[in-house]
Amino acid sequence: KEWAAQTNEFPFEFMFLDQSLSQQYTMQQKLLTLVGFFSLLAIFIACLGLYALASFASEKRTKEIGIRKVLGATTATVVWLLMREFLILIGIAIVIAVPVTYFMMGEWLQGFAFHVSPGIKWFTAGIVLIALVAVTTIIFKSIKIARSKPVKALRYE
């Protein structure tokens, strides 16, 4: 009654604080779900591409690998030979991605009431996870090629 007596222009609307905060962050929750789904999809597609590149590189170097095996190269040596170039490319990608990600996260986090800066532990965890996924993807094909018989590799061409 008191509200109506003071003003007729605006109706009286009330809301609990937890409901108000929940409404403010529903968009962030939807964004988190969407980004998570597309991130997993991108990681899967990247792993398929990385596996295809490893297959192509190992098929291209079949004769070289066969000669190295005949001359006494171990499986670990051949795996390192195949993985080294990919690890260099992954390192370059990390060097490019970390500053861009840091800047974009900083800009996004400025929109919140409590400002936090992106910590180094999250970037370190991301780098370790990327390296682990990449090495796991590449190592399957590398070990398969490294354990193959050198005679088959030399007859290949």
JSON list of C-alpha atoms in Angstrom, two decimals:
[
{"chain": "A", "resi": 1, "resn": "LYS", "atom": "CA", "xyz": [0.00, 0.00, 0.00]},
{"chain": "A", "resi": 2, "resn": "GLU", "atom": "CA", "xyz": [2.83, 2.35, 0.89]},
{"chain": "A", "resi": 3, "resn": "TRP", "atom": "CA", "xyz": [4.56, 1.76, -2.44]},
{"chain": "A", "resi": 4, "resn": "ALA", "atom": "CA", "xyz": [1.37, 2.49, -4.37]},
{"chain": "A", "resi": 5, "resn": "ALA", "atom": "CA", "xyz": [0.84, 5.64, -2.31]},
{"chain": "A", "resi": 6, "resn": "GLN", "atom": "CA", "xyz": [4.33, 6.94, -3.16]},
{"chain": "A", "resi": 7, "resn": "THR", "atom": "CA", "xyz": [4.41, 6.13, -6.88]},
{"chain": "A", "resi": 8, "resn": "ASN", "atom": "CA", "xyz": [1.95, 4.89, -9.46]},
{"chain": "A", "resi": 9, "resn": "GLU", "atom": "CA", "xyz": [4.43, 4.77, -12.33]},
{"chain": "A", "resi": 10, "resn": "PHE", "atom": "CA", "xyz": [6.41, 1.70, -11.31]},
{"chain": "A", "resi": 11, "resn": "PRO", "atom": "CA", "xyz": [4.89, -1.56, -10.08]},
{"chain": "A", "resi": 12, "resn": "PHE", "atom": "CA", "xyz": [6.41, -3.12, -6.99]},
{"chain": "A", "resi": 13, "resn": "GLU", "atom": "CA", "xyz": [8.69, -6.01, -7.97]},
{"chain": "A", "resi": 14, "resn": "PHE", "atom": "CA", "xyz": [10.92, -7.85, -5.57]},
{"chain": "A", "resi": 15, "resn": "MET", "atom": "CA", "xyz": [13.50, -10.57, -6.01]},
{"chain": "A", "resi": 16, "resn": "PHE", "atom": "CA", "xyz": [15.71, -12.55, -3.67]},
{"chain": "A", "resi": 17, "resn": "LEU", "atom": "CA", "xyz": [19.45, -11.94, -3.92]},
{"chain": "A", "resi": 18, "resn": "ASP", "atom": "CA", "xyz": [20.31, -15.54, -4.79]},
{"chain": "A", "resi": 19, "resn": "GLN", "atom": "CA", "xyz": [17.80, -15.47, -7.66]},
{"chain": "A", "resi": 20, "resn": "SER", "atom": "CA", "xyz": [19.27, -12.21, -8.94]},
{"chain": "A", "resi": 21, "resn": "LEU", "atom": "CA", "xyz": [22.82, -13.59, -8.88]},
{"chain": "A", "resi": 22, "resn": "SER", "atom": "CA", "xyz": [21.65, -16.80, -10.50]},
{"chain": "A", "resi": 23, "resn": "GLN", "atom": "CA", "xyz": [20.12, -14.84, -13.38]},
{"chain": "A", "resi": 24, "resn": "GLN", "atom": "CA", "xyz": [23.30, -12.83, -13.86]},
{"chain": "A", "resi": 25, "resn": "TYR", "atom": "CA", "xyz": [25.46, -15.92, -14.26]},
{"chain": "A", "resi": 26, "resn": "THR", "atom": "CA", "xyz": [23.14, -18.11, -16.37]},
{"chain": "A", "resi": 27, "resn": "MET", "atom": "CA", "xyz": [24.72, -16.71, -19.52]},
{"chain": "A", "resi": 28, "resn": "GLN", "atom": "CA", "xyz": [28.17, -17.59, -18.21]},
{"chain": "A", "resi": 29, "resn": "GLN", "atom": "CA", "xyz": [27.02, -21.15, -17.48]},
{"chain": "A", "resi": 30, "resn": "LYS", "atom": "CA", "xyz": [25.64, -21.50, -21.01]},
{"chain": "A", "resi": 31, "resn": "LEU", "atom": "CA", "xyz": [28.88, -20.09, -22.43]},
{"chain": "A", "resi": 32, "resn": "LEU", "atom": "CA", "xyz": [30.90, -22.55, -20.33]},
{"chain": "A", "resi": 33, "resn": "THR", "atom": "CA", "xyz": [28.90, -25.50, -21.66]},
{"chain": "A", "resi": 34, "resn": "LEU", "atom": "CA", "xyz": [29.18, -24.30, -25.25]},
{"chain": "A", "resi": 35, "resn": "VAL", "atom": "CA", "xyz": [32.90, -23.58, -25.06]},
{"chain": "A", "resi": 36, "resn": "GLY", "atom": "CA", "xyz": [33.54, -26.92, -23.35]},
{"chain": "A", "resi": 37, "resn": "PHE", "atom": "CA", "xyz": [31.71, -28.86, -26.06]},
{"chain": "A", "resi": 38, "resn": "PHE", "atom": "CA", "xyz": [33.44, -27.09, -28.93]},
{"chain": "A", "resi": 39, "resn": "SER", "atom": "CA", "xyz": [36.81, -27.36, -27.19]},
{"chain": "A", "resi": 40, "resn": "LEU", "atom": "CA", "xyz": [36.46, -31.13, -26.95]},
{"chain": "A", "resi": 41, "resn": "LEU", "atom": "CA", "xyz": [35.41, -31.25, -30.59]},
{"chain": "A", "resi": 42, "resn": "ALA", "atom": "CA", "xyz": [38.42, -29.14, -31.62]},
{"chain": "A", "resi": 43, "resn": "ILE", "atom": "CA", "xyz": [40.79, -31.32, -29.58]},
{"chain": "A", "resi": 44, "resn": "PHE", "atom": "CA", "xyz": [39.38, -34.45, -31.23]},
{"chain": "A", "resi": 45, "resn": "ILE", "atom": "CA", "xyz": [39.77, -32.99, -34.73]},
{"chain": "A", "resi": 46, "resn": "ALA", "atom": "CA", "xyz": [43.29, -31.79, -33.89]},
{"chain": "A", "resi": 47, "resn": "CYS", "atom": "CA", "xyz": [44.24, -35.27, -32.67]},
{"chain": "A", "resi": 48, "resn": "LEU", "atom": "CA", "xyz": [42.95, -36.79, -35.90]},
{"chain": "A", "resi": 49, "resn": "GLY", "atom": "CA", "xyz": [45.01, -34.30, -37.90]},
{"chain": "A", "resi": 50, "resn": "LEU", "atom": "CA", "xyz": [48.08, -34.91, -35.79]},
{"chain": "A", "resi": 51, "resn": "TYR", "atom": "CA", "xyz": [47.71, -38.66, -36.21]},
{"chain": "A", "resi": 52, "resn": "ALA", "atom": "CA", "xyz": [47.35, -38.21, -39.98]},
{"chain": "A", "resi": 53, "resn": "LEU", "atom": "CA", "xyz": [50.47, -36.03, -40.06]},
{"chain": "A", "resi": 54, "resn": "ALA", "atom": "CA", "xyz": [52.41, -38.61, -38.05]},
{"chain": "A", "resi": 55, "resn": "SER", "atom": "CA", "xyz": [51.24, -41.34, -40.42]},
{"chain": "A", "resi": 56, "resn": "PHE", "atom": "CA", "xyz": [52.26, -39.29, -43.44]},
{"chain": "A", "resi": 57, "resn": "ALA", "atom": "CA", "xyz": [55.68, -38.45, -41.98]},
{"chain": "A", "resi": 58, "resn": "SER", "atom": "CA", "xyz": [56.36, -42.06, -41.02]},
{"chain": "A", "resi": 59, "resn": "GLU", "atom": "CA", "xyz": [55.28, -43.38, -44.43]},
{"chain": "A", "resi": 60, "resn": "LYS", "atom": "CA", "xyz": [57.48, -40.79, -46.12]},
{"chain": "A", "resi": 61, "resn": "ARG", "atom": "CA", "xyz": [60.48, -41.88, -44.06]},
{"chain": "A", "resi": 62, "resn": "THR", "atom": "CA", "xyz": [59.91, -45.62, -44.23]},
{"chain": "A", "resi": 63, "resn": "LYS", "atom": "CA", "xyz": [63.14, -46.37, -46.06]},
{"chain": "A", "resi": 64, "resn": "GLU", "atom": "CA", "xyz": [65.18, -44.15, -43.72]},
{"chain": "A", "resi": 65, "resn": "ILE", "atom": "CA", "xyz": [63.69, -45.84, -40.68]},
{"chain": "A", "resi": 66, "resn": "GLY", "atom": "CA", "xyz": [64.44, -49.27, -42.19]},
{"chain": "A", "resi": 67, "resn": "ILE", "atom": "CA", "xyz": [68.08, -48.35, -42.82]},
{"chain": "A", "resi": 68, "resn": "ARG", "atom": "CA", "xyz": [68.43, -46.96, -39.29]},
{"chain": "A", "resi": 69, "resn": "LYS", "atom": "CA", "xyz": [66.96, -50.17, -37.84]},
{"chain": "A", "resi": 70, "resn": "VAL", "atom": "CA", "xyz": [69.35, -52.31, -39.91]},
{"chain": "A", "resi": 71, "resn": "LEU", "atom": "CA", "xyz": [72.25, -50.22, -38.64]},
{"chain": "A", "resi": 72, "resn": "GLY", "atom": "CA", "xyz": [71.19, -50.84, -35.03]},
{"chain": "A", "resi": 73, "resn": "ALA", "atom": "CA", "xyz": [68.80, -48.07, -34.04]},
{"chain": "A", "resi": 74, "resn": "THR", "atom": "CA", "xyz": [66.59, -48.90, -31.08]},
{"chain": "A", "resi": 75, "resn": "THR", "atom": "CA", "xyz": [62.85, -48.42, -30.95]},
{"chain": "A", "resi": 76, "resn": "ALA", "atom": "CA", "xyz": [63.28, -45.43, -28.65]},
{"chain": "A", "resi": 77, "resn": "THR", "atom": "CA", "xyz": [65.67, -43.78, -31.10]},
{"chain": "A", "resi": 78, "resn": "VAL", "atom": "CA", "xyz": [63.25, -44.18, -33.98]},
{"chain": "A", "resi": 79, "resn": "VAL", "atom": "CA", "xyz": [60.32, -42.93, -31.89]},
{"chain": "A", "resi": 80, "resn": "TRP", "atom": "CA", "xyz": [62.34, -39.87, -30.84]},
{"chain": "A", "resi": 81, "resn": "LEU", "atom": "CA", "xyz": [63.29, -39.27, -34.49]},
{"chain": "A", "resi": 82, "resn": "LEU", "atom": "CA", "xyz": [59.63, -39.20, -35.51]},
{"chain": "A", "resi": 83, "resn": "MET", "atom": "CA", "xyz": [58.39, -37.22, -32.50]},
{"chain": "A", "resi": 84, "resn": "ARG", "atom": "CA", "xyz": [61.07, -34.52, -32.47]},
{"chain": "A", "resi": 85, "resn": "GLU", "atom": "CA", "xyz": [59.69, -32.49, -35.37]},
{"chain": "A", "resi": 86, "resn": "PHE", "atom": "CA", "xyz": [56.17, -32.62, -33.95]},
{"chain": "A", "resi": 87, "resn": "LEU", "atom": "CA", "xyz": [57.35, -31.52, -30.53]},
{"chain": "A", "resi": 88, "resn": "ILE", "atom": "CA", "xyz": [59.05, -28.50, -32.11]},
{"chain": "A", "resi": 89, "resn": "LEU", "atom": "CA", "xyz": [55.79, -27.57, -33.86]},
{"chain": "A", "resi": 90, "resn": "ILE", "atom": "CA", "xyz": [53.83, -28.02, -30.66]},
{"chain": "A", "resi": 91, "resn": "GLY", "atom": "CA", "xyz": [56.33, -25.82, -28.82]},
{"chain": "A", "resi": 92, "resn": "ILE", "atom": "CA", "xyz": [55.92, -23.06, -31.42]},
{"chain": "A", "resi": 93, "resn": "ALA", "atom": "CA", "xyz": [52.14, -23.34, -31.12]},
{"chain": "A", "resi": 94, "resn": "ILE", "atom": "CA", "xyz": [52.37, -23.01, -27.33]},
{"chain": "A", "resi": 95, "resn": "VAL", "atom": "CA", "xyz": [54.62, -19.96, -27.58]},
{"chain": "A", "resi": 96, "resn": "ILE", "atom": "CA", "xyz": [52.05, -18.29, -29.83]},
{"chain": "A", "resi": 97, "resn": "ALA", "atom": "CA", "xyz": [48.95, -19.41, -27.92]},
{"chain": "A", "resi": 98, "resn": "VAL", "atom": "CA", "xyz": [49.94, -18.54, -24.34]},
{"chain": "A", "resi": 99, "resn": "PRO", "atom": "CA", "xyz": [50.21, -14.73, -24.75]},
{"chain": "A", "resi": 100, "resn": "VAL", "atom": "CA", "xyz": [47.05, -14.59, -26.84]},
{"chain": "A", "resi": 101, "resn": "THR", "atom": "CA", "xyz": [45.16, -16.64, -24.27]},
{"chain": "A", "resi": 102, "resn": "TYR", "atom": "CA", "xyz": [46.51, -14.54, -21.40]},
{"chain": "A", "resi": 103, "resn": "PHE", "atom": "CA", "xyz": [45.34, -11.34, -23.06]},
{"chain": "A", "resi": 104, "resn": "MET", "atom": "CA", "xyz": [41.90, -12.71, -23.96]},
{"chain": "A", "resi": 105, "resn": "MET", "atom": "CA", "xyz": [41.34, -14.16, -20.48]},
{"chain": "A", "resi": 106, "resn": "GLY", "atom": "CA", "xyz": [42.38, -10.88, -18.89]},
{"chain": "A", "resi": 107, "resn": "GLU", "atom": "CA", "xyz": [39.87, -8.97, -21.00]},
{"chain": "A", "resi": 108, "resn": "TRP", "atom": "CA", "xyz": [37.09, -11.45, -20.26]},
{"chain": "A", "resi": 109, "resn": "LEU", "atom": "CA", "xyz": [37.77, -11.52, -16.51]},
{"chain": "A", "resi": 110, "resn": "GLN", "atom": "CA", "xyz": [37.58, -7.71, -16.28]},
{"chain": "A", "resi": 111, "resn": "GLY", "atom": "CA", "xyz": [33.80, -7.94, -16.78]},
{"chain": "A", "resi": 112, "resn": "PHE", "atom": "CA", "xyz": [33.27, -9.56, -13.39]},
{"chain": "A", "resi": 113, "resn": "ALA", "atom": "CA", "xyz": [32.71, -7.82, -10.06]},
{"chain": "A", "resi": 114, "resn": "PHE", "atom": "CA", "xyz": [35.70, -9.49, -8.41]},
{"chain": "A", "resi": 115, "resn": "HIS", "atom": "CA", "xyz": [38.74, -9.11, -10.66]},
{"chain": "A", "resi": 116, "resn": "VAL", "atom": "CA", "xyz": [41.23, -11.92, -10.74]},
{"chain": "A", "resi": 117, "resn": "SER", "atom": "CA", "xyz": [44.19, -12.32, -13.02]},
{"chain": "A", "resi": 118, "resn": "PRO", "atom": "CA", "xyz": [44.88, -15.58, -14.85]},
{"chain": "A", "resi": 119, "resn": "GLY", "atom": "CA", "xyz": [47.40, -17.58, -12.84]},
{"chain": "A", "resi": 120, "resn": "ILE", "atom": "CA", "xyz": [50.49, -19.33, -14.12]},
{"chain": "A", "resi": 121, "resn": "LYS", "atom": "CA", "xyz": [49.32, -22.66, -12.70]},
{"chain": "A", "resi": 122, "resn": "TRP", "atom": "CA", "xyz": [46.41, -22.80, -15.18]},
{"chain": "A", "resi": 123, "resn": "PHE", "atom": "CA", "xyz": [48.70, -22.11, -18.12]},
{"chain": "A", "resi": 124, "resn": "THR", "atom": "CA", "xyz": [51.16, -24.73, -16.90]},
{"chain": "A", "resi": 125, "resn": "ALA", "atom": "CA", "xyz": [48.38, -27.29, -16.52]},
{"chain": "A", "resi": 126, "resn": "GLY", "atom": "CA", "xyz": [47.14, -26.48, -20.02]},
{"chain": "A", "resi": 127, "resn": "ILE", "atom": "CA", "xyz": [50.60, -26.81, -21.54]},
{"chain": "A", "resi": 128, "resn": "VAL", "atom": "CA", "xyz": [51.16, -30.16, -19.80]},
{"chain": "A", "resi": 129, "resn": "LEU", "atom": "CA", "xyz": [47.75, -31.39, -20.95]},
{"chain": "A", "resi": 130, "resn": "ILE", "atom": "CA", "xyz": [48.39, -30.30, -24.55]},
{"chain": "A", "resi": 131, "resn": "ALA", "atom": "CA", "xyz": [51.81, -31.96, -24.58]},
{"chain": "A", "resi": 132, "resn": "LEU", "atom": "CA", "xyz": [50.38, -35.15, -23.06]},
{"chain": "A", "resi": 133, "resn": "VAL", "atom": "CA", "xyz": [47.56, -35.40, -25.61]},
{"chain": "A", "resi": 134, "resn": "ALA", "atom": "CA", "xyz": [49.91, -34.66, -28.51]},
{"chain": "A", "resi": 135, "resn": "VAL", "atom": "CA", "xyz": [52.57, -37.15, -27.41]},
{"chain": "A", "resi": 136, "resn": "THR", "atom": "CA", "xyz": [49.93, -39.82, -26.80]},
{"chain": "A", "resi": 137, "resn": "THR", "atom": "CA", "xyz": [48.49, -39.24, -30.26]},
{"chain": "A", "resi": 138, "resn": "ILE", "atom": "CA", "xyz": [51.85, -39.38, -32.02]},
{"chain": "A", "resi": 139, "resn": "ILE", "atom": "CA", "xyz": [53.42, -42.19, -30.01]},
{"chain": "A", "resi": 140, "resn": "PHE", "atom": "CA", "xyz": [50.98, -44.86, -31.19]},
{"chain": "A", "resi": 141, "resn": "LYS", "atom": "CA", "xyz": [51.96, -44.49, -34.83]},
{"chain": "A", "resi": 142, "resn": "SER", "atom": "CA", "xyz": [55.63, -43.97, -34.00]},
{"chain": "A", "resi": 143, "resn": "ILE", "atom": "CA", "xyz": [55.89, -47.16, -31.96]},
{"chain": "A", "resi": 144, "resn": "LYS", "atom": "CA", "xyz": [54.09, -49.13, -34.66]},
{"chain": "A", "resi": 145, "resn": "ILE", "atom": "CA", "xyz": [56.55, -47.96, -37.29]},
{"chain": "A", "resi": 146, "resn": "ALA", "atom": "CA", "xyz": [59.56, -48.36, -34.99]},
{"chain": "A", "resi": 147, "resn": "ARG", "atom": "CA", "xyz": [58.68, -51.98, -34.18]},
{"chain": "A", "resi": 148, "resn": "SER", "atom": "CA", "xyz": [58.13, -52.97, -37.79]},
{"chain": "A", "resi": 149, "resn": "LYS", "atom": "CA", "xyz": [60.66, -55.21, -39.46]},
{"chain": "A", "resi": 150, "resn": "PRO", "atom": "CA", "xyz": [63.34, -53.33, -41.42]},
{"chain": "A", "resi": 151, "resn": "VAL", "atom": "CA", "xyz": [63.14, -55.80, -44.31]},
{"chain": "A", "resi": 152, "resn": "LYS", "atom": "CA", "xyz": [59.57, -54.75, -45.04]},
{"chain": "A", "resi": 153, "resn": "ALA", "atom": "CA", "xyz": [60.60, -51.10, -44.93]},
{"chain": "A", "resi": 154, "resn": "LEU", "atom": "CA", "xyz": [63.46, -51.64, -47.40]},
{"chain": "A", "resi": 155, "resn": "ARG", "atom": "CA", "xyz": [61.27, -53.63, -49.79]},
{"chain": "A", "resi": 156, "resn": "TYR", "atom": "CA", "xyz": [58.65, -50.89, -49.62]},
{"chain": "A", "resi": 157, "resn": "GLU", "atom": "CA", "xyz": [60.28, -48.76, -52.34]}
]
